[in-house]
Coordinates of C-alpha atoms in Angstrom, one line a residue:
Chain B
X1178 CA 147.4 -170.2 -41.6
X1179 CA 144.6 -169.5 -39.2
X1180 CA 143.7 -166.2 -37.5
X1181 CA 142.3 -167.4 -34.2
X1182 CA 141.1 -164.4 -32.1
X1183 CA 137.5 -163.5 -32.8
X1184 CA 138.1 -159.8 -31.9
X1185 CA 141.0 -159.5 -34.3
X1186 CA 138.9 -161.1 -37.0
X1187 CA 136.1 -158.6 -36.5
X1188 CA 138.7 -155.8 -36.5
X1189 CA 140.2 -157.1 -39.8
X1190 CA 136.7 -157.2 -41.4
X1191 CA 136.0 -153.7 -40.3
X1192 CA 139.3 -152.4 -41.7
X1193 CA 138.9 -154.3 -45.0
X1194 CA 135.4 -153.0 -45.5
X1195 CA 136.4 -149.4 -44.6
X1196 CA 139.4 -149.4 -47.0
X1197 CA 137.2 -151.3 -49.5
X1198 CA 134.8 -148.4 -49.5
X1199 CA 137.6 -145.9 -50.2
X1200 CA 138.8 -148.3 -52.8
X1201 CA 135.6 -148.2 -54.9
X1202 CA 134.8 -144.6 -53.9
X1203 CA 135.9 -143.2 -57.3
X1204 CA 133.3 -145.5 -59.0
X1205 CA 130.6 -144.6 -56.6
X1206 CA 131.4 -140.9 -57.0
X1207 CA 131.3 -141.3 -60.8
X1208 CA 127.9 -143.1 -60.9
X1209 CA 126.2 -140.8 -58.3
X1210 CA 127.8 -137.8 -60.0
X1211 CA 126.4 -138.8 -63.4
X1212 CA 122.9 -138.4 -61.9
X1213 CA 123.4 -134.9 -60.5
X1214 CA 122.9 -131.6 -62.1
X1215 CA 126.0 -129.4 -62.7
X1216 CA 125.0 -126.9 -60.1
X1217 CA 124.5 -129.7 -57.6
X1218 CA 127.9 -130.9 -58.5
X1219 CA 129.4 -127.5 -57.8
X1220 CA 127.7 -126.5 -54.6
X1221 CA 126.5 -129.5 -52.8
X1222 CA 129.0 -131.6 -50.8
X1223 CA 126.3 -134.3 -50.5
X1224 CA 127.4 -137.3 -52.5
X1225 CA 123.8 -138.5 -53.0
X1226 CA 122.0 -136.8 -56.0
X1227 CA 118.7 -135.0 -55.4
X1228 CA 117.1 -136.9 -58.3
X1229 CA 117.9 -138.9 -61.3
X1230 CA 119.1 -136.5 -64.0
X1231 CA 119.2 -138.9 -66.9
X1232 CA 119.7 -136.0 -69.4
X1233 CA 123.4 -136.2 -68.4
X1234 CA 123.5 -139.5 -70.3
X1235 CA 121.7 -138.2 -73.3
X1236 CA 124.0 -135.3 -73.4
X1237 CA 127.1 -137.5 -73.3
X1238 CA 125.6 -140.1 -75.7
X1239 CA 124.4 -137.6 -78.3
X1240 CA 126.1 -134.2 -77.9
X1241 CA 129.5 -135.5 -76.8
X1242 CA 129.3 -138.2 -79.4
X1243 CA 129.7 -141.1 -77.0
X1244 CA 127.3 -143.2 -79.1
X1245 CA 129.9 -143.3 -81.9
X1246 CA 132.8 -143.8 -79.5
X1247 CA 130.9 -146.7 -77.9
X1248 CA 130.2 -148.4 -81.2
X1249 CA 133.9 -147.9 -82.3
X1250 CA 135.1 -149.4 -79.0
X1251 CA 132.8 -152.4 -79.3
X1252 CA 133.8 -153.1 -82.9
X1253 CA 137.5 -152.7 -82.2
X1254 CA 137.4 -154.9 -79.1
X1255 CA 135.3 -157.7 -80.5
X1256 CA 137.3 -157.9 -83.7
X1257 CA 140.6 -157.9 -81.9
X1258 CA 139.5 -160.6 -79.4
X1259 CA 138.4 -162.8 -82.3
X1260 CA 141.7 -162.3 -84.2
X1261 CA 143.8 -162.9 -81.1
X1262 CA 141.9 -166.1 -80.0
X1263 CA 142.2 -167.4 -83.6
X1264 CA 145.9 -166.7 -83.8
X1265 CA 146.8 -168.0 -80.4
X1266 CA 144.8 -171.2 -80.5
X1267 CA 146.2 -172.2 -83.8
X1268 CA 149.8 -171.5 -82.7
X1269 CA 149.2 -173.2 -79.4
X1270 CA 147.8 -176.3 -81.0
X1271 CA 150.8 -176.6 -83.4
X1272 CA 153.3 -176.1 -80.6
X1273 CA 151.5 -178.3 -78.1
X1274 CA 150.7 -181.3 -80.2
X1275 CA 153.0 -181.6 -83.1
X1276 CA 156.7 -182.3 -83.1
X1277 CA 158.3 -180.4 -86.0
X1278 CA 161.7 -179.0 -86.8
X1279 CA 162.1 -175.5 -85.5
X1280 CA 159.6 -175.9 -82.7
X1281 CA 162.1 -175.0 -79.9
X1282 CA 163.2 -171.9 -81.9
X1283 CA 159.7 -170.7 -82.2
X1284 CA 159.0 -171.2 -78.5
X1285 CA 162.2 -169.4 -77.8
X1286 CA 161.1 -166.4 -79.9
X1287 CA 157.7 -166.3 -78.3
X1288 CA 159.2 -166.1 -74.8
X1289 CA 162.4 -164.1 -75.8
X1290 CA 160.5 -161.3 -77.4
X1291 CA 159.4 -160.1 -73.9
X1292 CA 163.1 -159.2 -73.1
X1293 CA 163.9 -157.2 -76.2
X1294 CA 163.9 -153.4 -75.6
X1295 CA 161.1 -152.4 -77.9
X1296 CA 161.9 -148.7 -78.8
X1297 CA 158.9 -146.6 -79.7
X1298 CA 157.0 -149.0 -81.9
X1299 CA 153.9 -146.9 -82.2
X1300 CA 155.6 -144.6 -84.8
X1301 CA 156.5 -147.4 -87.3
X1302 CA 153.1 -149.0 -86.6
X1303 CA 151.4 -145.7 -87.5
X1304 CA 153.5 -145.4 -90.6
X1305 CA 152.7 -149.0 -91.6
X1306 CA 149.0 -148.6 -91.2
X1307 CA 149.3 -145.4 -93.2
X1308 CA 151.2 -147.1 -96.0
X1309 CA 148.6 -149.9 -96.1
X1310 CA 146.0 -147.2 -96.6
X1311 CA 144.0 -148.2 -93.5
X1312 CA 143.9 -144.9 -91.6
X1313 CA 140.4 -144.3 -92.8
X1314 CA 138.7 -147.2 -91.1
X1315 CA 138.7 -149.0 -87.8
X1316 CA 140.6 -151.9 -89.5
X1317 CA 143.9 -150.2 -89.0
X1318 CA 143.3 -149.8 -85.3
X1319 CA 142.2 -153.4 -85.1
X1320 CA 145.3 -154.6 -86.9
X1321 CA 147.6 -152.6 -84.6
X1322 CA 145.7 -153.9 -81.5
X1323 CA 146.1 -157.5 -82.6
X1324 CA 149.9 -157.0 -82.8
X1325 CA 152.3 -158.6 -80.3
X1326 CA 153.7 -162.0 -79.6
X1327 CA 150.7 -162.8 -77.2
X1328 CA 153.2 -164.8 -75.2
X1329 CA 150.9 -165.6 -72.3
X1330 CA 148.0 -166.8 -74.4
X1331 CA 150.2 -168.9 -76.7
X1332 CA 151.8 -170.6 -73.7
X1333 CA 148.5 -171.2 -72.0
X1334 CA 147.1 -172.8 -75.2
X1335 CA 150.3 -174.8 -75.8
X1336 CA 150.5 -176.3 -72.3
X1337 CA 146.7 -177.0 -72.3
X1338 CA 146.8 -178.8 -75.7
X1339 CA 149.9 -180.7 -74.7
X1340 CA 148.0 -182.3 -71.7
X1341 CA 145.0 -183.5 -73.7
X1342 CA 145.1 -187.3 -74.0
X1343 CA 146.3 -188.7 -77.3
X1344 CA 143.2 -191.0 -77.6
X1345 CA 140.9 -188.1 -78.2
X1346 CA 142.9 -187.2 -81.3
X1347 CA 143.2 -190.8 -82.4
X1348 CA 139.5 -191.4 -82.1
X1349 CA 138.8 -188.4 -84.2
X1350 CA 141.2 -189.6 -86.9
X1351 CA 139.5 -193.0 -86.8
X1352 CA 136.3 -191.3 -87.5
X1353 CA 137.9 -189.9 -90.6
X1354 CA 138.7 -186.4 -89.4
X1355 CA 141.8 -184.8 -90.8
X1356 CA 144.1 -182.5 -88.9
X1357 CA 142.1 -179.3 -89.4
X1358 CA 138.7 -181.0 -88.7
X1359 CA 140.1 -182.7 -85.6
X1360 CA 141.3 -179.3 -84.3
X1361 CA 138.0 -177.4 -84.9
X1362 CA 135.6 -180.2 -84.1
X1363 CA 137.3 -182.0 -81.2
X1364 CA 140.3 -180.3 -79.7
X1365 CA 139.3 -176.6 -79.8
X1366 CA 136.0 -177.1 -78.0
X1367 CA 137.9 -178.9 -75.2
X1368 CA 140.1 -175.8 -74.7
X1369 CA 137.1 -173.7 -73.6
X1370 CA 138.6 -172.6 -70.3
X1371 CA 141.7 -171.2 -72.0
X1372 CA 139.6 -169.6 -74.7
X1373 CA 137.5 -167.9 -71.9
X1374 CA 140.7 -166.6 -70.2
X1375 CA 142.0 -165.3 -73.5
X1376 CA 138.7 -163.7 -74.4
X1377 CA 138.2 -161.9 -71.1
X1378 CA 141.8 -160.7 -70.7
X1379 CA 142.1 -159.5 -74.3
X1380 CA 138.6 -157.9 -74.0
X1381 CA 139.6 -155.9 -71.0
X1382 CA 143.0 -154.9 -72.4
X1383 CA 141.6 -153.8 -75.8
X1384 CA 138.7 -152.0 -74.3
X1385 CA 141.1 -150.0 -72.2
X1386 CA 143.7 -149.4 -74.9
X1387 CA 144.7 -145.8 -75.1
X1388 CA 147.9 -145.1 -76.9
X1389 CA 147.2 -146.9 -80.2
X1390 CA 143.7 -145.4 -80.7
X1391 CA 144.9 -142.0 -79.7
X1392 CA 147.7 -142.0 -82.3
X1393 CA 145.8 -143.6 -85.1
X1394 CA 142.8 -141.2 -84.7
X1395 CA 144.8 -138.0 -84.3
X1396 CA 143.3 -136.6 -87.5
X1397 CA 140.2 -138.9 -87.5
X1398 CA 137.8 -137.8 -84.7
X1399 CA 135.0 -140.0 -86.1
X1400 CA 137.1 -143.2 -85.4
X1401 CA 137.8 -142.4 -81.7
X1402 CA 137.1 -144.9 -79.0
X1403 CA 135.7 -144.2 -75.5
X1404 CA 139.1 -143.9 -73.8
X1405 CA 140.2 -141.3 -76.4
X1406 CA 136.9 -139.5 -76.7
X1407 CA 136.7 -139.1 -72.9
X1408 CA 139.7 -136.7 -73.1
X1409 CA 137.3 -134.1 -74.7
X1410 CA 135.9 -133.5 -71.3
X1411 CA 139.2 -132.2 -70.1
X1412 CA 139.2 -129.4 -72.7
X1413 CA 136.2 -127.7 -74.1
X1414 CA 133.6 -129.4 -72.0
X1415 CA 135.5 -129.0 -68.7
X1416 CA 132.6 -127.3 -67.0
X1417 CA 130.2 -130.2 -67.7
X1418 CA 131.1 -132.3 -64.7
X1419 CA 127.9 -134.3 -64.7
X1420 CA 128.3 -135.1 -68.4
X1421 CA 131.8 -136.1 -67.7
X1422 CA 130.7 -138.5 -65.0
X1423 CA 128.0 -139.9 -67.3
X1424 CA 130.6 -140.4 -70.1
X1425 CA 132.9 -142.2 -67.7
X1426 CA 130.1 -144.4 -66.5
X1427 CA 129.2 -145.3 -70.1
X1428 CA 132.9 -146.2 -70.7
X1429 CA 133.5 -148.2 -67.6
X1430 CA 130.3 -150.0 -66.9
X1431 CA 130.6 -152.6 -69.7
X1432 CA 134.1 -153.7 -68.7
X1433 CA 133.2 -153.8 -65.0
X1434 CA 130.1 -155.9 -65.7
X1435 CA 132.1 -158.3 -67.9
X1436 CA 134.8 -158.6 -65.2
X1437 CA 132.4 -159.2 -62.3
X1438 CA 130.5 -161.9 -64.3
X1439 CA 133.6 -163.6 -65.7
X1440 CA 136.2 -162.8 -63.0
X1441 CA 137.2 -166.4 -62.4
X1442 CA 138.8 -166.7 -65.9
X1443 CA 140.4 -163.3 -65.6
X1444 CA 142.0 -164.0 -62.3
X1445 CA 143.2 -167.4 -63.4
X1446 CA 144.8 -165.8 -66.4
X1447 CA 146.6 -163.2 -64.2
X1448 CA 147.7 -166.0 -61.8
X1449 CA 148.9 -168.0 -64.8
X1450 CA 151.0 -165.0 -66.0
X1451 CA 153.2 -165.1 -62.8
X1452 CA 153.6 -168.9 -63.0
X1453 CA 154.7 -169.0 -66.6
Chain W
X1443 CA 156.4 -203.2 -93.8
X1444 CA 158.3 -200.7 -95.8
X1445 CA 155.1 -199.4 -97.2
X1446 CA 153.6 -199.0 -93.8
X1447 CA 156.6 -197.1 -92.7
X1448 CA 156.4 -194.7 -95.7
X1449 CA 152.7 -194.2 -94.9
X1450 CA 153.6 -193.4 -91.3
X1451 CA 156.3 -190.9 -92.3
X1452 CA 153.9 -189.5 -94.9
X1453 CA 151.3 -188.8 -92.1
X1454 CA 154.0 -187.3 -89.9
X1455 CA 155.1 -185.1 -92.8
X1456 CA 151.5 -184.0 -93.3
X1457 CA 151.1 -183.2 -89.6
X1458 CA 154.2 -181.1 -89.7
X1459 CA 153.0 -179.3 -92.7
X1460 CA 149.8 -178.5 -91.0
X1461 CA 151.6 -177.3 -87.9
X1462 CA 153.5 -174.8 -90.1
X1463 CA 150.3 -173.7 -91.7
X1464 CA 148.7 -173.2 -88.2
X1465 CA 151.6 -171.1 -87.1
X1466 CA 151.7 -169.0 -90.3
X1467 CA 149.0 -166.4 -89.4
X1468 CA 150.6 -165.6 -86.0
X1469 CA 154.0 -165.5 -87.7
X1470 CA 152.9 -163.0 -90.3
X1471 CA 151.2 -160.8 -87.7
X1472 CA 154.3 -161.1 -85.5
X1473 CA 156.8 -160.2 -88.3
X1474 CA 154.8 -157.4 -89.8
X1475 CA 153.2 -155.8 -86.7
X1476 CA 155.8 -156.6 -83.9
X1477 CA 159.2 -157.3 -85.3
X1478 CA 159.2 -154.8 -88.1
X1479 CA 158.1 -151.9 -85.8
X1480 CA 160.8 -152.9 -83.3
X1481 CA 163.5 -152.8 -85.9
X1482 CA 162.2 -149.6 -87.5
X1483 CA 162.0 -147.8 -84.1
X1484 CA 165.8 -148.3 -84.0
X1485 CA 166.3 -147.2 -87.6
X1486 CA 164.3 -144.0 -87.2
X1487 CA 166.3 -143.0 -84.2
X1488 CA 169.3 -142.4 -86.5
X1489 CA 167.4 -139.9 -88.7
X1490 CA 166.3 -136.4 -88.4
X1491 CA 162.7 -136.8 -89.5
X1492 CA 159.4 -135.1 -89.1
X1493 CA 157.3 -138.2 -89.9
X1494 CA 155.9 -136.8 -93.2
X1495 CA 158.9 -136.1 -95.6
X1496 CA 161.0 -139.0 -97.0
X1497 CA 163.5 -140.6 -94.6
X1498 CA 166.7 -139.2 -96.1
X1499 CA 168.5 -137.1 -93.4
X1500 CA 170.7 -139.7 -91.7
X1501 CA 172.3 -138.1 -88.6
X1502 CA 174.0 -141.0 -86.9
X1503 CA 174.0 -140.7 -83.1
X1504 CA 173.1 -137.0 -83.2
X1505 CA 169.6 -137.6 -81.6
X1506 CA 171.2 -139.5 -78.8
X1507 CA 173.8 -136.8 -78.1
X1508 CA 171.1 -134.2 -78.0
X1509 CA 169.1 -136.4 -75.6
X1510 CA 172.2 -136.6 -73.4
X1511 CA 172.4 -132.8 -73.1
X1512 CA 168.6 -132.3 -72.7
X1513 CA 167.8 -131.6 -69.0
X1514 CA 164.1 -132.2 -69.8
X1515 CA 165.0 -135.8 -70.8
X1516 CA 166.9 -136.4 -67.6
X1517 CA 164.1 -134.9 -65.6
X1518 CA 161.7 -137.3 -67.3
X1519 CA 164.0 -140.2 -66.4
X1520 CA 164.1 -139.1 -62.8
X1521 CA 160.3 -138.7 -62.7
X1522 CA 159.9 -142.2 -64.2
X1523 CA 162.2 -143.7 -61.6
X1524 CA 160.5 -141.9 -58.8
X1525 CA 157.1 -143.1 -60.0
X1526 CA 158.5 -146.7 -60.6
X1527 CA 160.0 -146.9 -57.1
X1528 CA 157.0 -145.3 -55.4
X1529 CA 154.4 -147.6 -57.0
X1530 CA 156.6 -150.7 -56.5
X1531 CA 157.4 -150.2 -52.9
X1532 CA 153.8 -149.1 -51.9
X1533 CA 152.1 -151.6 -54.2
X1534 CA 154.2 -154.8 -53.6
X1535 CA 154.2 -154.3 -49.8
X1536 CA 150.6 -153.4 -49.3
X1537 CA 149.4 -156.2 -51.6
X1538 CA 151.3 -158.8 -49.6
X1539 CA 149.6 -157.8 -46.4
X1540 CA 146.2 -158.0 -48.1
X1541 CA 147.0 -161.3 -49.7
X1542 CA 148.1 -162.9 -46.4
X1543 CA 144.9 -161.7 -44.7
X1544 CA 142.7 -163.0 -47.6
X1545 CA 144.6 -166.3 -47.7
X1546 CA 143.9 -167.1 -44.0
X1547 CA 141.9 -170.4 -44.0
X1548 CA 139.0 -169.2 -41.9
X1549 CA 138.5 -165.8 -43.5
X1550 CA 134.9 -165.2 -44.6
X1551 CA 134.0 -163.2 -47.6
X1552 CA 137.4 -163.8 -49.4
X1553 CA 135.9 -163.7 -52.9
X1554 CA 134.0 -160.6 -52.1
X1555 CA 137.1 -158.6 -50.9
X1556 CA 139.1 -160.0 -53.8
X1557 CA 136.6 -158.6 -56.3
X1558 CA 136.4 -155.2 -54.6
X1559 CA 140.2 -154.8 -54.5
X1560 CA 140.6 -156.0 -58.0
X1561 CA 138.0 -153.7 -59.6
X1562 CA 140.4 -150.8 -60.3
X1563 CA 142.7 -153.1 -62.3
X1564 CA 140.1 -153.6 -65.0
X1565 CA 138.9 -150.0 -65.2
X1566 CA 140.2 -148.2 -68.2
X1567 CA 143.2 -146.1 -67.0
X1568 CA 142.6 -143.2 -69.4
X1569 CA 139.1 -142.8 -68.0
X1570 CA 140.3 -143.2 -64.4
X1571 CA 142.8 -140.3 -65.1
X1572 CA 140.0 -138.0 -66.1
X1573 CA 137.8 -139.0 -63.2
X1574 CA 140.7 -138.5 -60.7
X1575 CA 141.5 -135.2 -62.2
X1576 CA 138.0 -134.0 -61.3
X1577 CA 138.0 -135.6 -57.8
X1578 CA 141.3 -134.0 -56.9
X1579 CA 140.7 -130.7 -58.8
X1580 CA 140.9 -127.4 -57.0
X1581 CA 137.1 -127.4 -56.4
X1582 CA 136.8 -131.2 -56.6
X1583 CA 135.2 -133.6 -54.1
X1584 CA 138.4 -134.2 -52.0
X1585 CA 138.9 -130.5 -51.5
X1586 CA 135.2 -130.0 -50.7
X1587 CA 135.4 -132.8 -48.1
X1588 CA 138.5 -131.6 -46.3
X1589 CA 137.3 -128.0 -46.3
X1590 CA 133.9 -129.0 -45.0
X1591 CA 135.4 -130.9 -42.0
X1592 CA 137.7 -127.9 -41.4
X1593 CA 141.1 -129.6 -42.1
X1594 CA 142.2 -126.7 -44.3
X1595 CA 140.7 -123.3 -45.3
X1596 CA 142.1 -123.0 -48.7
X1597 CA 141.7 -125.9 -51.2
X1598 CA 144.9 -128.0 -51.7
X1599 CA 146.3 -127.6 -55.2
X1600 CA 146.9 -131.3 -55.8
X1601 CA 147.6 -131.0 -59.5
X1602 CA 149.4 -127.6 -59.5
X1603 CA 152.3 -128.4 -57.1
X1604 CA 154.9 -130.8 -58.5
X1605 CA 155.4 -132.8 -55.3
X1606 CA 151.7 -133.2 -54.7
X1607 CA 151.1 -134.1 -58.3
X1608 CA 153.8 -136.8 -58.3
X1609 CA 152.5 -138.1 -55.0
X1610 CA 149.0 -138.3 -56.4
X1611 CA 150.2 -140.1 -59.5
X1612 CA 152.0 -142.7 -57.3
X1613 CA 148.9 -143.1 -55.0
X1614 CA 146.5 -143.5 -58.0
X1615 CA 149.0 -145.8 -59.8
X1616 CA 149.3 -148.0 -56.7
X1617 CA 145.6 -148.1 -56.2
X1618 CA 145.1 -149.0 -59.8
X1619 CA 147.5 -152.0 -59.8
X1620 CA 147.3 -153.3 -56.2
X1621 CA 144.8 -156.0 -57.2
X1622 CA 147.1 -157.5 -59.8
X1623 CA 149.9 -157.8 -57.2
X1624 CA 147.4 -159.3 -54.7
X1625 CA 146.5 -162.0 -57.2
X1626 CA 150.2 -162.8 -57.8
X1627 CA 150.8 -163.1 -54.1
X1628 CA 147.7 -165.2 -53.6
X1629 CA 148.9 -167.6 -56.3
X1630 CA 152.3 -167.8 -54.5
X1631 CA 150.7 -168.3 -51.1
X1632 CA 148.4 -171.1 -52.5
X1633 CA 151.5 -173.0 -53.8
X1634 CA 152.7 -173.4 -50.2
X1635 CA 151.8 -176.9 -49.1
X1636 CA 149.2 -177.0 -46.3
X1637 CA 151.1 -179.7 -44.4
X1638 CA 153.8 -177.2 -43.6
X1639 CA 151.2 -175.0 -41.8
X1640 CA 149.7 -178.1 -40.1
X1641 CA 153.0 -179.2 -38.7
X1642 CA 153.9 -175.7 -37.6
X1643 CA 150.6 -175.6 -35.7
X1644 CA 151.4 -178.9 -34.1
X1645 CA 154.7 -177.5 -33.0
X1646 CA 152.8 -174.6 -31.4
X1647 CA 153.9 -171.9 -33.7
X1648 CA 151.6 -168.8 -33.6
X1649 CA 150.6 -166.6 -36.5
X1650 CA 153.7 -164.3 -36.5
X1651 CA 156.1 -167.2 -36.1
X1652 CA 154.5 -169.1 -38.9
X1653 CA 154.6 -166.0 -41.1
X1654 CA 158.2 -165.3 -40.4
X1655 CA 159.6 -168.8 -40.6
X1656 CA 157.4 -170.5 -43.2
X1657 CA 155.4 -168.1 -45.3
X1658 CA 157.9 -165.3 -46.1
X1659 CA 160.9 -167.5 -46.9
X1660 CA 158.8 -169.6 -49.3
X1661 CA 157.5 -166.4 -51.0
X1662 CA 161.1 -165.2 -51.9
X1663 CA 161.2 -166.6 -55.4
X1664 CA 157.8 -165.1 -56.3
X1665 CA 158.8 -161.8 -54.7
X1666 CA 161.4 -161.2 -57.4
X1667 CA 158.9 -162.0 -60.2
X1668 CA 156.4 -159.6 -58.7
X1669 CA 159.1 -156.9 -58.3
X1670 CA 160.2 -157.4 -61.9
X1671 CA 156.6 -157.1 -63.3
X1672 CA 155.9 -154.0 -61.1
X1673 CA 159.2 -152.3 -62.2
X1674 CA 158.5 -152.9 -65.9
X1675 CA 154.9 -151.5 -65.6
X1676 CA 156.2 -148.6 -63.5
X1677 CA 158.8 -147.7 -66.1
X1678 CA 156.1 -147.6 -68.8
X1679 CA 153.4 -145.4 -67.3
X1680 CA 151.8 -143.5 -70.1
X1681 CA 148.0 -143.6 -69.8
X1682 CA 147.7 -142.4 -66.3
X1683 CA 150.3 -139.7 -66.5
X1684 CA 148.9 -138.4 -69.8
X1685 CA 145.4 -138.2 -68.6
X1686 CA 145.9 -137.2 -64.9
X1687 CA 148.7 -134.6 -64.9
X1688 CA 149.8 -134.5 -68.6
X1689 CA 153.3 -133.8 -67.2
X1690 CA 152.2 -130.6 -65.4
X1691 CA 153.2 -128.5 -63.7
X1692 CA 156.1 -127.5 -66.0
X1693 CA 157.1 -131.0 -67.1
X1694 CA 157.8 -132.0 -63.5
X1695 CA 155.6 -135.1 -63.6
X1696 CA 156.5 -135.8 -67.2
X1697 CA 157.6 -139.5 -67.5
X1698 CA 159.8 -140.8 -70.3
X1699 CA 156.8 -142.4 -72.1
X1700 CA 155.0 -139.0 -72.1
X1701 CA 158.2 -137.2 -73.1
X1702 CA 158.5 -139.5 -76.2
X1703 CA 154.8 -139.0 -77.0
X1704 CA 155.1 -135.2 -76.7
X1705 CA 158.0 -135.1 -79.2
X1706 CA 156.4 -137.6 -81.6
X1707 CA 152.8 -136.5 -81.6
X1708 CA 152.5 -133.4 -79.4
X1709 CA 153.6 -131.0 -82.1
X1710 CA 150.1 -130.0 -83.0
X1711 CA 149.4 -129.1 -79.4
X1712 CA 152.5 -127.1 -78.6
X1713 CA 153.0 -125.5 -82.1
X1714 CA 156.5 -127.0 -82.5
X1715 CA 157.3 -129.4 -85.2
X1716 CA 157.0 -133.2 -84.7
X1717 CA 160.4 -134.9 -84.3
X1718 CA 159.9 -138.6 -84.9
X1719 CA 163.6 -139.4 -85.2
X1720 CA 164.4 -137.7 -81.9
X1721 CA 161.3 -139.3 -80.2
X1722 CA 162.4 -142.7 -81.5
X1723 CA 165.8 -142.3 -80.0
X1724 CA 164.2 -141.4 -76.6
X1725 CA 162.0 -144.5 -77.0
X1726 CA 165.0 -146.7 -77.6
X1727 CA 166.6 -145.2 -74.5
X1728 CA 163.4 -145.9 -72.5
X1729 CA 163.6 -149.6 -73.7
X1730 CA 167.2 -149.8 -72.7
X1731 CA 166.6 -148.4 -69.2
X1732 CA 163.8 -150.8 -68.7
X1733 CA 166.0 -153.7 -69.9
X1734 CA 168.8 -152.5 -67.7
X1735 CA 166.7 -152.4 -64.5
X1736 CA 165.0 -155.7 -65.2
X1737 CA 168.4 -157.2 -66.0
X1738 CA 169.6 -156.1 -62.6
X1739 CA 166.6 -157.8 -61.0
X1740 CA 167.2 -160.9 -63.1
X1741 CA 170.8 -161.1 -61.8
X1742 CA 169.6 -160.7 -58.2
X1743 CA 167.2 -163.6 -58.7
X1744 CA 169.9 -165.8 -60.2
X1745 CA 172.3 -164.9 -57.3
X1746 CA 169.7 -165.8 -54.7
X1747 CA 168.7 -169.0 -56.4
X1748 CA 172.3 -170.1 -56.6
X1749 CA 173.0 -169.2 -53.0
X1750 CA 169.9 -171.1 -51.9
X1751 CA 170.9 -174.2 -53.9
X1752 CA 174.3 -174.1 -52.2
X1753 CA 172.8 -173.8 -48.8
X1754 CA 170.4 -176.7 -49.6
X1755 CA 173.3 -178.9 -50.8
X1756 CA 175.3 -178.3 -47.6

């Protein structure tokens, strides 16, 4: 379709830019606010800070414990991403390239699980992690975060591996590679685009995860992640607005940067979800 | 020959064995961390249980009957449905307009706008809730702004009035997810063959005619998918509600997900005892409502597809 009139085009651009500014206003507010002093925050309506008050960041990082939250979030996210990529690529490879009895059933379960009413699974998950004795480390959270059928990723890997030419595999076998070596040396490196999509999407999901880390760290403040630790600013630190803005910036900047750099893969994954 | 065959079947057998081994890790994770919790969430719902003592007090459907008579539970269901409808209607409609504009062939800066409008999607919801709580607070930026331009004298209590708080939840929820719906629509729009537009142009059809006769009818199948995804995500709104309003004022913005959380884990905050069994029953009900509503949408999809097939065969 083509929009022909030049005037209309300019008008559309103006509207899109105006709404776009409102759209990212909360982020601009947050970043500018993180550089203000608290009195400036209270009194001045001017969105631009008078100077750069970096001490908001040191207050959030050290006093409000965001250094620990940040480290916990990074460990939780990276470990979960690695586990999920590992699980999904293996499953996708088996489903996409090998004919074996029960394959249809497994594919059916992977898709069908989306339609089962789940109940409140966080309670049993919490009990399970407790029984396994993992409540004292991030490992319990990582395990809980890796749960799920990962339907989208498994299907993406399955259909990608299924389209790779047979000759690639045959050549690898000729060279003396077994099943496992063929997968790791030849086939998995070819699936880089799907890996990228899985990594980016899972990274953003896990980084933003809230319910699981909230529940699993109820009595373990030292294991809290950024999303959970941020809630401290609602209670006892509620007057420290600039510190809150600095904490929010620390929490959101990594995920925003990852998205802006790698958005192609993320958007392809989202578009893939609706096609599946 | 026979030996070659047995070699071949041996290699097939070994491939199949490796396939099972490859699936095993995911299968274990799935059984232990997905299926087991789903099953247990049903089991717990039949017990009166505080989460710490042994699971011995089987009460049958008592938790469910108590839910049935709890006005706070029905209130939470109503809030959930209002939120779900609000975000779905606003979000699905607005994102379609945006996607049609961004899909126009001669639009410049497509990628730029797409990034801008998608940014809220990737931002951590629990952080956004806290930031928005400050922006819309009694002496927050929005009140400062509307007071300084003289729109109102007194600050607007966005979070302390139930209607305003619910409206705010819907607006922020829509803002947060619009980018996802935009990408869904764009992928639907891009699947429409370019030749259709070219021939419409040759026939002299303008923008609105093309939109009405070609674009919108061809988007119908994807509309139902987008509605379905939007409904399911609207039914399960925890992060934003918990962090932005926390159900206040007086539980009027408490959604079902938050209701369940408050009974399961909110005991420490309210001083009451935790009721894991009761919360599990409420969680099961939430799952059922979500399934029911998505089931209705599924049936509508099937009905439309059947009718279209009939029309096509005629």
